[in-house]
Amino acid sequence: MKQTTYRVNEIFYSLQGEGRNTGRAATFVRLAGCNLRCAFCDTDFTAFTEMTAAEIVSQLGKAPLVVLTGGEPTLQADEALVAALHEAGKTIAMESNGTHRPPEGIDWLTISPKGKGTLAVSKADEVKVVFESETFQPSDFGIAADYYYLQPCDTGNAGQNRRIAQACVDYIMSHPQWQLSLQTHKILGLR
């Protein structure tokens, strides 16, 4: 029987830079491929290595937290990968766009809807919306969560970033159920 492999873009050890787990040491498993093509995405979709769950586990850092990210991790992550990570003693967080259901056993689910495609997930631990412009209405997604975060979009243009950040802050001040999430890993110059 052929062993399942996963297309892995990269595995790296760093600090979680966003959302509720900001500041926690984590090993990131970035899975290749996505069903959306967002202009601000920082993932290289052309490079990946085929790896088994055992090969992925062998490259994990010492942190107890593993973040499955992408691309869109729900296109590949399955119960076998989740079981292997749990057997290695890891807590599994996943960041998904919410258009596909995640496998059973994910310990912390972040849904980051992009306003494209139909959502297949109605509940998550946290919702993190990339705030792109003053006309964006993050409350439109309707996902039940314990925490709601807005993250100003990094466009690469300092002036535009300032305008987006101010609009994001203004939105939060008017809608206090949302909290600000900055990409602290970028601010600190981390991966």
PDB file of N, CA and C in Angstrom, residues 99-167:
ATOM      1  N   THR A  99     -12.925  27.405   3.351  1.00  0.00           N
ATOM      2  CA  THR A  99     -13.715  26.913   2.221  1.00  0.00           C
ATOM      3  C   THR A  99     -13.815  25.389   2.173  1.00  0.00           C
ATOM      4  N   HIS A 100     -12.999  24.701   2.995  1.00  0.00           N
ATOM      5  CA  HIS A 100     -13.067  23.242   3.119  1.00  0.00           C
ATOM      6  C   HIS A 100     -13.033  22.880   4.606  1.00  0.00           C
ATOM      7  N   ARG A 101     -13.664  21.785   4.954  1.00  0.00           N
ATOM      8  CA  ARG A 101     -13.665  21.355   6.353  1.00  0.00           C
ATOM      9  C   ARG A 101     -12.280  20.820   6.735  1.00  0.00           C
ATOM     10  N   PRO A 102     -11.815  21.172   7.936  1.00  0.00           N
ATOM     11  CA  PRO A 102     -10.541  20.619   8.399  1.00  0.00           C
ATOM     12  C   PRO A 102     -10.726  19.186   8.882  1.00  0.00           C
ATOM     13  N   PRO A 103      -9.635  18.426   8.962  1.00  0.00           N
ATOM     14  CA  PRO A 103      -9.755  17.068   9.501  1.00  0.00           C
ATOM     15  C   PRO A 103     -10.092  17.101  10.987  1.00  0.00           C
ATOM     16  N   GLU A 104     -10.648  16.026  11.485  1.00  0.00           N
ATOM     17  CA  GLU A 104     -10.941  15.902  12.914  1.00  0.00           C
ATOM     18  C   GLU A 104      -9.640  15.955  13.705  1.00  0.00           C
ATOM     19  N   GLY A 105      -9.708  16.499  14.920  1.00  0.00           N
ATOM     20  CA  GLY A 105      -8.576  16.456  15.827  1.00  0.00           C
ATOM     21  C   GLY A 105      -7.715  17.701  15.869  1.00  0.00           C
ATOM     22  N   ILE A 106      -8.048  18.720  15.086  1.00  0.00           N
ATOM     23  CA  ILE A 106      -7.291  19.973  15.149  1.00  0.00           C
ATOM     24  C   ILE A 106      -7.580  20.607  16.507  1.00  0.00           C
ATOM     25  N   ASP A 107      -6.532  21.023  17.231  1.00  0.00           N
ATOM     26  CA  ASP A 107      -6.696  21.567  18.579  1.00  0.00           C
ATOM     27  C   ASP A 107      -7.085  23.040  18.589  1.00  0.00           C
ATOM     28  N   TRP A 108      -6.653  23.797  17.587  1.00  0.00           N
ATOM     29  CA  TRP A 108      -6.948  25.233  17.515  1.00  0.00           C
ATOM     30  C   TRP A 108      -7.167  25.596  16.051  1.00  0.00           C
ATOM     31  N   LEU A 109      -8.341  26.086  15.739  1.00  0.00           N
ATOM     32  CA  LEU A 109      -8.670  26.406  14.355  1.00  0.00           C
ATOM     33  C   LEU A 109      -8.854  27.908  14.180  1.00  0.00           C
ATOM     34  N   THR A 110      -8.047  28.463  13.291  1.00  0.00           N
ATOM     35  CA  THR A 110      -8.177  29.860  12.891  1.00  0.00           C
ATOM     36  C   THR A 110      -8.761  29.887  11.491  1.00  0.00           C
ATOM     37  N   ILE A 111      -9.863  30.579  11.345  1.00  0.00           N
ATOM     38  CA  ILE A 111     -10.434  30.764  10.015  1.00  0.00           C
ATOM     39  C   ILE A 111     -10.131  32.195   9.593  1.00  0.00           C
ATOM     40  N   SER A 112      -9.515  32.314   8.424  1.00  0.00           N
ATOM     41  CA  SER A 112      -9.177  33.611   7.855  1.00  0.00           C
ATOM     42  C   SER A 112      -9.890  33.716   6.511  1.00  0.00           C
ATOM     43  N   PRO A 113     -11.191  34.059   6.554  1.00  0.00           N
ATOM     44  CA  PRO A 113     -11.958  34.131   5.307  1.00  0.00           C
ATOM     45  C   PRO A 113     -11.454  35.250   4.413  1.00  0.00           C
ATOM     46  N   LYS A 114     -11.522  34.999   3.132  1.00  0.00           N
ATOM     47  CA  LYS A 114     -10.988  35.957   2.166  1.00  0.00           C
ATOM     48  C   LYS A 114     -12.062  36.613   1.311  1.00  0.00           C
ATOM     49  N   GLY A 115     -13.325  36.356   1.579  1.00  0.00           N
ATOM     50  CA  GLY A 115     -14.386  36.969   0.792  1.00  0.00           C
ATOM     51  C   GLY A 115     -14.565  36.333  -0.561  1.00  0.00           C
ATOM     52  N   LYS A 116     -13.911  35.178  -0.756  1.00  0.00           N
ATOM     53  CA  LYS A 116     -14.010  34.447  -2.021  1.00  0.00           C
ATOM     54  C   LYS A 116     -14.454  33.032  -1.693  1.00  0.00           C
ATOM     55  N   GLY A 117     -15.335  32.489  -2.455  1.00  0.00           N
ATOM     56  CA  GLY A 117     -15.746  31.100  -2.243  1.00  0.00           C
ATOM     57  C   GLY A 117     -16.742  30.967  -1.104  1.00  0.00           C
ATOM     58  N   THR A 118     -17.407  29.832  -1.057  1.00  0.00           N
ATOM     59  CA  THR A 118     -18.394  29.535  -0.041  1.00  0.00           C
ATOM     60  C   THR A 118     -17.701  28.940   1.172  1.00  0.00           C
ATOM     61  N   LEU A 119     -18.063  29.413   2.357  1.00  0.00           N
ATOM     62  CA  LEU A 119     -17.462  28.884   3.567  1.00  0.00           C
ATOM     63  C   LEU A 119     -18.082  27.544   3.935  1.00  0.00           C
ATOM     64  N   ALA A 120     -17.227  26.587   4.281  1.00  0.00           N
ATOM     65  CA  ALA A 120     -17.667  25.256   4.700  1.00  0.00           C
ATOM     66  C   ALA A 120     -17.573  25.105   6.212  1.00  0.00           C
ATOM     67  N   VAL A 121     -17.094  26.139   6.886  1.00  0.00           N
ATOM     68  CA  VAL A 121     -16.882  26.117   8.326  1.00  0.00           C
ATOM     69  C   VAL A 121     -17.729  27.215   8.954  1.00  0.00           C
ATOM     70  N   SER A 122     -18.467  26.870  10.000  1.00  0.00           N
ATOM     71  CA  SER A 122     -19.299  27.874  10.668  1.00  0.00           C
ATOM     72  C   SER A 122     -18.826  28.175  12.087  1.00  0.00           C
ATOM     73  N   LYS A 123     -17.835  27.404  12.601  1.00  0.00           N
ATOM     74  CA  LYS A 123     -17.324  27.623  13.951  1.00  0.00           C
ATOM     75  C   LYS A 123     -15.818  27.422  13.961  1.00  0.00           C
ATOM     76  N   ALA A 124     -15.132  28.283  14.717  1.00  0.00           N
ATOM     77  CA  ALA A 124     -13.684  28.196  14.850  1.00  0.00           C
ATOM     78  C   ALA A 124     -13.295  28.728  16.225  1.00  0.00           C
ATOM     79  N   ASP A 125     -12.045  28.516  16.609  1.00  0.00           N
ATOM     80  CA  ASP A 125     -11.561  29.106  17.848  1.00  0.00           C
ATOM     81  C   ASP A 125     -11.367  30.605  17.683  1.00  0.00           C
ATOM     82  N   GLU A 126     -10.861  31.001  16.507  1.00  0.00           N
ATOM     83  CA  GLU A 126     -10.699  32.415  16.222  1.00  0.00           C
ATOM     84  C   GLU A 126     -10.950  32.674  14.745  1.00  0.00           C
ATOM     85  N   VAL A 127     -11.389  33.882  14.479  1.00  0.00           N
ATOM     86  CA  VAL A 127     -11.533  34.376  13.116  1.00  0.00           C
ATOM     87  C   VAL A 127     -10.527  35.506  12.979  1.00  0.00           C
ATOM     88  N   LYS A 128      -9.717  35.448  11.928  1.00  0.00           N
ATOM     89  CA  LYS A 128      -8.732  36.493  11.667  1.00  0.00           C
ATOM     90  C   LYS A 128      -8.957  36.980  10.235  1.00  0.00           C
ATOM     91  N   VAL A 129      -9.413  38.204  10.116  1.00  0.00           N
ATOM     92  CA  VAL A 129      -9.733  38.763   8.813  1.00  0.00           C
ATOM     93  C   VAL A 129      -8.640  39.752   8.413  1.00  0.00           C
ATOM     94  N   VAL A 130      -8.110  39.565   7.225  1.00  0.00           N
ATOM     95  CA  VAL A 130      -7.164  40.530   6.675  1.00  0.00           C
ATOM     96  C   VAL A 130      -7.986  41.713   6.190  1.00  0.00           C
ATOM     97  N   PHE A 131      -7.751  42.854   6.821  1.00  0.00           N
ATOM     98  CA  PHE A 131      -8.508  44.074   6.555  1.00  0.00           C
ATOM     99  C   PHE A 131      -7.835  44.802   5.406  1.00  0.00           C
ATOM    100  N   GLU A 132      -8.523  44.879   4.272  1.00  0.00           N
ATOM    101  CA  GLU A 132      -7.910  45.414   3.058  1.00  0.00           C
ATOM    102  C   GLU A 132      -8.264  46.851   2.739  1.00  0.00           C
ATOM    103  N   SER A 133      -9.466  47.311   3.115  1.00  0.00           N
ATOM    104  CA  SER A 133      -9.859  48.674   2.741  1.00  0.00           C
ATOM    105  C   SER A 133     -10.987  49.165   3.630  1.00  0.00           C
ATOM    106  N   GLU A 134     -11.258  50.462   3.515  1.00  0.00           N
ATOM    107  CA  GLU A 134     -12.293  51.093   4.317  1.00  0.00           C
ATOM    108  C   GLU A 134     -13.689  50.544   4.008  1.00  0.00           C
ATOM    109  N   THR A 135     -13.882  49.974   2.838  1.00  0.00           N
ATOM    110  CA  THR A 135     -15.207  49.479   2.449  1.00  0.00           C
ATOM    111  C   THR A 135     -15.442  48.038   2.869  1.00  0.00           C
ATOM    112  N   PHE A 136     -14.423  47.377   3.405  1.00  0.00           N
ATOM    113  CA  PHE A 136     -14.525  45.976   3.794  1.00  0.00           C
ATOM    114  C   PHE A 136     -15.360  45.843   5.063  1.00  0.00           C
ATOM    115  N   GLN A 137     -16.272  44.905   5.096  1.00  0.00           N
ATOM    116  CA  GLN A 137     -17.117  44.680   6.264  1.00  0.00           C
ATOM    117  C   GLN A 137     -16.869  43.275   6.825  1.00  0.00           C
ATOM    118  N   PRO A 138     -15.932  43.128   7.787  1.00  0.00           N
ATOM    119  CA  PRO A 138     -15.586  41.801   8.293  1.00  0.00           C
ATOM    120  C   PRO A 138     -16.725  41.101   9.007  1.00  0.00           C
ATOM    121  N   SER A 139     -17.727  41.808   9.460  1.00  0.00           N
ATOM    122  CA  SER A 139     -18.831  41.157  10.171  1.00  0.00           C
ATOM    123  C   SER A 139     -19.711  40.332   9.236  1.00  0.00           C
ATOM    124  N   ASP A 140     -19.488  40.415   7.939  1.00  0.00           N
ATOM    125  CA  ASP A 140     -20.321  39.706   6.969  1.00  0.00           C
ATOM    126  C   ASP A 140     -20.090  38.193   6.925  1.00  0.00           C
ATOM    127  N   PHE A 141     -19.045  37.686   7.571  1.00  0.00           N
ATOM    128  CA  PHE A 141     -18.695  36.278   7.403  1.00  0.00           C
ATOM    129  C   PHE A 141     -19.542  35.329   8.243  1.00  0.00           C
ATOM    130  N   GLY A 142     -20.016  35.723   9.399  1.00  0.00           N
ATOM    131  CA  GLY A 142     -20.929  34.907  10.190  1.00  0.00           C
ATOM    132  C   GLY A 142     -20.350  33.608  10.721  1.00  0.00           C
ATOM    133  N   ILE A 143     -19.113  33.621  11.161  1.00  0.00           N
ATOM    134  CA  ILE A 143     -18.496  32.428  11.750  1.00  0.00           C
ATOM    135  C   ILE A 143     -18.485  32.606  13.259  1.00  0.00           C
ATOM    136  N   ALA A 144     -19.008  31.641  13.986  1.00  0.00           N
ATOM    137  CA  ALA A 144     -18.980  31.684  15.444  1.00  0.00           C
ATOM    138  C   ALA A 144     -17.570  31.367  15.919  1.00  0.00           C
ATOM    139  N   ALA A 145     -17.053  32.213  16.813  1.00  0.00           N
ATOM    140  CA  ALA A 145     -15.700  32.014  17.331  1.00  0.00           C
ATOM    141  C   ALA A 145     -15.593  32.632  18.717  1.00  0.00           C
ATOM    142  N   ASP A 146     -14.558  32.217  19.443  1.00  0.00           N
ATOM    143  CA  ASP A 146     -14.287  32.804  20.754  1.00  0.00           C
ATOM    144  C   ASP A 146     -13.578  34.139  20.629  1.00  0.00           C
ATOM    145  N   TYR A 147     -12.813  34.321  19.556  1.00  0.00           N
ATOM    146  CA  TYR A 147     -12.014  35.523  19.361  1.00  0.00           C
ATOM    147  C   TYR A 147     -12.140  35.985  17.912  1.00  0.00           C
ATOM    148  N   TYR A 148     -12.205  37.319  17.742  1.00  0.00           N
ATOM    149  CA  TYR A 148     -12.301  37.916  16.415  1.00  0.00           C
ATOM    150  C   TYR A 148     -11.179  38.943  16.262  1.00  0.00           C
ATOM    151  N   TYR A 149     -10.343  38.760  15.232  1.00  0.00           N
ATOM    152  CA  TYR A 149      -9.205  39.639  15.001  1.00  0.00           C
ATOM    153  C   TYR A 149      -9.273  40.258  13.607  1.00  0.00           C
ATOM    154  N   LEU A 150      -8.845  41.521  13.530  1.00  0.00           N
ATOM    155  CA  LEU A 150      -8.631  42.181  12.252  1.00  0.00           C
ATOM    156  C   LEU A 150      -7.144  42.435  12.115  1.00  0.00           C
ATOM    157  N   GLN A 151      -6.629  42.151  10.941  1.00  0.00           N
ATOM    158  CA  GLN A 151      -5.207  42.335  10.664  1.00  0.00           C
ATOM    159  C   GLN A 151      -5.061  43.244   9.457  1.00  0.00           C
ATOM    160  N   PRO A 152      -4.465  44.422   9.634  1.00  0.00           N
ATOM    161  CA  PRO A 152      -4.277  45.307   8.483  1.00  0.00           C
ATOM    162  C   PRO A 152      -3.456  44.613   7.399  1.00  0.00           C
ATOM    163  N   CYS A 153      -3.926  44.714   6.175  1.00  0.00           N
ATOM    164  CA  CYS A 153      -3.234  44.104   5.042  1.00  0.00           C
ATOM    165  C   CYS A 153      -1.925  44.838   4.772  1.00  0.00           C
ATOM    166  N   ASP A 154      -0.864  44.074   4.566  1.00  0.00           N
ATOM    167  CA  ASP A 154       0.435  44.641   4.201  1.00  0.00           C
ATOM    168  C   ASP A 154       0.524  44.651   2.681  1.00  0.00           C
ATOM    169  N   THR A 155       0.413  45.837   2.089  1.00  0.00           N
ATOM    170  CA  THR A 155       0.428  45.966   0.631  1.00  0.00           C
ATOM    171  C   THR A 155       1.824  46.183   0.070  1.00  0.00           C
ATOM    172  N   GLY A 156       2.787  46.454   0.978  1.00  0.00           N
ATOM    173  CA  GLY A 156       4.132  46.783   0.524  1.00  0.00           C
ATOM    174  C   GLY A 156       4.312  48.266   0.246  1.00  0.00           C
ATOM    175  N   ASN A 157       3.244  49.043   0.381  1.00  0.00           N
ATOM    176  CA  ASN A 157       3.279  50.483   0.165  1.00  0.00           C
ATOM    177  C   ASN A 157       3.030  51.157   1.513  1.00  0.00           C
ATOM    178  N   ALA A 158       4.021  51.871   2.047  1.00  0.00           N
ATOM    179  CA  ALA A 158       3.937  52.442   3.389  1.00  0.00           C
ATOM    180  C   ALA A 158       2.749  53.379   3.560  1.00  0.00           C
ATOM    181  N   GLY A 159       2.497  54.245   2.594  1.00  0.00           N
ATOM    182  CA  GLY A 159       1.374  55.172   2.693  1.00  0.00           C
ATOM    183  C   GLY A 159       0.041  54.453   2.703  1.00  0.00           C
ATOM    184  N   GLN A 160      -0.100  53.511   1.803  1.00  0.00           N
ATOM    185  CA  GLN A 160      -1.340  52.735   1.747  1.00  0.00           C
ATOM    186  C   GLN A 160      -1.497  51.903   3.018  1.00  0.00           C
ATOM    187  N   ASN A 161      -0.422  51.331   3.525  1.00  0.00           N
ATOM    188  CA  ASN A 161      -0.480  50.552   4.767  1.00  0.00           C
ATOM    189  C   ASN A 161      -0.960  51.415   5.935  1.00  0.00           C
ATOM    190  N   ARG A 162      -0.489  52.653   6.023  1.00  0.00           N
ATOM    191  CA  ARG A 162      -0.935  53.561   7.097  1.00  0.00           C
ATOM    192  C   ARG A 162      -2.433  53.819   6.992  1.00  0.00           C
ATOM    193  N   ARG A 163      -2.930  54.053   5.780  1.00  0.00           N
ATOM    194  CA  ARG A 163      -4.367  54.303   5.590  1.00  0.00           C
ATOM    195  C   ARG A 163      -5.186  53.075   5.969  1.00  0.00           C
ATOM    196  N   ILE A 164      -4.734  51.903   5.547  1.00  0.00           N
ATOM    197  CA  ILE A 164      -5.449  50.665   5.878  1.00  0.00           C
ATOM    198  C   ILE A 164      -5.422  50.427   7.385  1.00  0.00           C
ATOM    199  N   ALA A 165      -4.261  50.635   8.021  1.00  0.00           N
ATOM    200  CA  ALA A 165      -4.149  50.430   9.472  1.00  0.00           C
ATOM    201  C   ALA A 165      -5.087  51.376  10.219  1.00  0.00           C
ATOM    202  N   GLN A 166      -5.159  52.634   9.807  1.00  0.00           N
ATOM    203  CA  GLN A 166      -6.048  53.584  10.474  1.00  0.00           C
ATOM    204  C   GLN A 166      -7.504  53.185  10.285  1.00  0.00           C
ATOM    205  N   ALA A 167      -7.880  52.768   9.072  1.00  0.00           N
ATOM    206  CA  ALA A 167      -9.259  52.323   8.824  1.00  0.00           C
ATOM    207  C   ALA A 167      -9.578  51.082   9.664  1.00  0.00           C
TER     208      ALA A 167
END
